[in-house]
Amino acid sequence: MNELSLYILDLVQNSIEAGATIVKIEIIEDLVNDKFSISVKDNGKGIPKDVITKVTDPFYTTRKTRKVGLGLALASQLAKDCNGKFSVDSSGKGTEVKIELQNSHIDRPPLGNIIDTLLTLIATAPQVDFVYIHKTDKGVFAFDTKKLKDILGEDVPLNLPSVLEFIKRELSDGLSNLFGGANIND
Amino acid sequence: MIKSIQELEQIRKKALEELEFRKQQGEGIRVVVGMATCGIAAGARPVMLKFVEEIQKRNLQNVTVVQTGCIGLCKYEPIVEVYEPNKEKVTYVKMTPEKVSRVVAEHIVNGKPVYEYTIGYEEAKEANK
Ligand code: FES
């Protein structure tokens, strides 16, 4: 996979399959320390310990472990390739997957189209609450579908075309502000 | 985050009308996109978004797009299944955004599945090799 946003999509798919109702995606671009970090945290049913050690090994992807996600193996490999760190914590409630990469590493994929990833998730799993936080040296962008739901009410799902269109605009505005340098702390 | 709560409230009103209309139409068509790792790596994301876009463009109120995990046919990803009420499911393989446009026009709108994109066609082709 050549975009970090595809790794993120895959990790969140695991969360959804684990029955999560809240998924928090956090990206921190820390130029000062040359780090690009991604965290995906959910309140799903978690991954058993013995399975975690297996799924991060790409050579141990039998049919059985596939369900838990070949993506974890890919993500851990990516961290290795980019002089980074990878961890899965499923000890408490839910699961948190962390990927930390050397930002300037030649093999670090670009973030890619994170808006498409978020839209895909919201469109196909409108029942889940997604929180997206993106920090750079210039500021923070925060997006929370729960806030939209509060206004739209129970009976209007987020995957209606008109709502998705609104979300797409919110995300592109917010992110272009972030990269344009404005500080848009929520 | 929300610049225009007003705008959202307007969307809410329109959405409620859309939903009412959907209800009157009865059971609709379901498009299911496989989004396991291999599906994502093979390009499921643009395929999924293309369905959403086409459905929106054509204002098809009775079609929903959802995702599923592993369908178990890695080499055919991205895979899309179309469920129509009272009809057999149609499985499309090796999908691309271009193929999506045709599936929406011919199958979803006009009720005629695009045979060349289905798994049946693909398997017959392979058997003849
Ligand atoms: S892992 Fe490829 S279809 Fe399931």
Short mmCIF file of C-alpha atoms in Angstrom, two decimals, chain A residues 27 29 133-142 177-179 181-185:
data_model
loop_
_atom_site.label_atom_id
_atom_site.label_comp_id
_atom_site.label_asym_id
_atom_site.label_seq_id
_atom_site.Cartn_x
_atom_site.Cartn_y
_atom_site.Cartn_z
CA ILE A 27 -2.11 11.83 13.44
CA GLU A 29 3.33 15.27 12.34
CA ILE A 133 -7.41 14.60 15.18
CA HIS A 134 -4.56 15.88 13.08
CA LYS A 135 -1.72 17.81 14.68
CA THR A 136 1.11 19.53 12.91
CA ASP A 137 3.57 22.17 14.02
CA LYS A 138 1.12 24.71 12.66
CA GLY A 139 -1.98 23.69 14.56
CA VAL A 140 -4.66 21.13 15.18
CA PHE A 141 -7.62 19.98 13.18
CA ALA A 142 -10.30 18.05 15.02
CA ASN A 177 -6.69 25.44 6.72
CA LEU A 178 -4.35 23.27 8.72
CA PHE A 179 -1.84 22.98 5.94
CA GLY A 181 -0.99 27.49 8.38
CA ALA A 182 -4.04 28.79 10.21
CA ASN A 183 -4.52 27.63 13.74
CA ILE A 184 -8.00 26.22 13.97
CA ASN A 185 -8.12 24.78 17.43
#
